[in-house]
Tab-separated table of C-alpha atoms in Angstrom:
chain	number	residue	atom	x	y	z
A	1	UNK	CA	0.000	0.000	0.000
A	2	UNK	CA	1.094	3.425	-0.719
A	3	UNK	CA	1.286	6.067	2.431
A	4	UNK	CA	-1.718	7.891	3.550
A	5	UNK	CA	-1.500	11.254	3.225
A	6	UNK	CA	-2.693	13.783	6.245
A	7	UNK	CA	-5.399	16.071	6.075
A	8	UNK	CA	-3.001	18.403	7.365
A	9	UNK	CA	-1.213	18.166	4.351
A	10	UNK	CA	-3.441	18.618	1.786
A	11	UNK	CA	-3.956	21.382	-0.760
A	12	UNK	CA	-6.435	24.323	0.401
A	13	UNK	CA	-8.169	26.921	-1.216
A	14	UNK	CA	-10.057	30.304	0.113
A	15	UNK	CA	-13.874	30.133	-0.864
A	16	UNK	CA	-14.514	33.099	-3.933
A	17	UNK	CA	-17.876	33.502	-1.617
A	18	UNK	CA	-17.555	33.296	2.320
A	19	UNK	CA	-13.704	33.485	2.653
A	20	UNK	CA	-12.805	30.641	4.639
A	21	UNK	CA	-10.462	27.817	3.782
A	22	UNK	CA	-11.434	24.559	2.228
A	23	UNK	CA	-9.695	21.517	1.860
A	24	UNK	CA	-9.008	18.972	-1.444
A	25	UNK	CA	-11.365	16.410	-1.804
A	26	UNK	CA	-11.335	13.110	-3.835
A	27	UNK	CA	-13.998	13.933	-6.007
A	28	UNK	CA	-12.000	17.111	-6.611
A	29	UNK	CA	-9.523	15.427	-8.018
A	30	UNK	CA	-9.687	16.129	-11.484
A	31	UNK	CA	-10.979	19.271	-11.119
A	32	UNK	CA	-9.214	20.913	-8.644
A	33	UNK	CA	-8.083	23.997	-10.911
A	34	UNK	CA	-11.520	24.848	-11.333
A	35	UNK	CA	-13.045	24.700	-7.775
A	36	UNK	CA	-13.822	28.145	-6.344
A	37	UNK	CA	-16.461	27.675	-3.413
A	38	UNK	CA	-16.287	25.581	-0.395
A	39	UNK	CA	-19.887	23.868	-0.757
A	40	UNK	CA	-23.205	24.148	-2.984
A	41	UNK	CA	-24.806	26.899	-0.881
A	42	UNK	CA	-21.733	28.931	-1.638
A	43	UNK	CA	-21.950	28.400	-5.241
A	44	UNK	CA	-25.663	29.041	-4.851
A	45	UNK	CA	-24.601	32.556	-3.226
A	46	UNK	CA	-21.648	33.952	-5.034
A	47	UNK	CA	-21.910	37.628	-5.652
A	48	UNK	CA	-23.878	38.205	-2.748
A	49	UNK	CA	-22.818	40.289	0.218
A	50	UNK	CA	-23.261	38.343	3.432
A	51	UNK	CA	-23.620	35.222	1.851
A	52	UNK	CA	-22.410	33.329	4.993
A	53	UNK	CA	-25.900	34.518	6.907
A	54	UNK	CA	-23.999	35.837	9.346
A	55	UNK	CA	-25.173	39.293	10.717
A	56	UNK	CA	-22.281	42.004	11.888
């Protein structure tokens, strides 16, 4: 078997919409250039101010 690799160690990206970091994912894997949000609701969201729902 080949080594496991640590979630520590793998590649992140800041979500386009809410700002916060993300992490690869598997089913990323051949598209990882083009992933910009985090989940779906960001995706849903982008362009919007406050997308996150959270009130300041």
């Amino acid at each position: 078997m080949g080594k496991a690799v640590k979630k520590g160690d793998l590649p992140t990206k800041i979500c386009a919409t809410c700002g916060r970091p993300f992490a690869w994912r598997k089913k990323w894997a051949k598209v990882w250039h083009e992933v910009r949000y985090c989940s779906d609701r960001c995706r849903r969201n982008r362009g919007r101010a406050g997308a996150s729902g959270q009130d300041t």
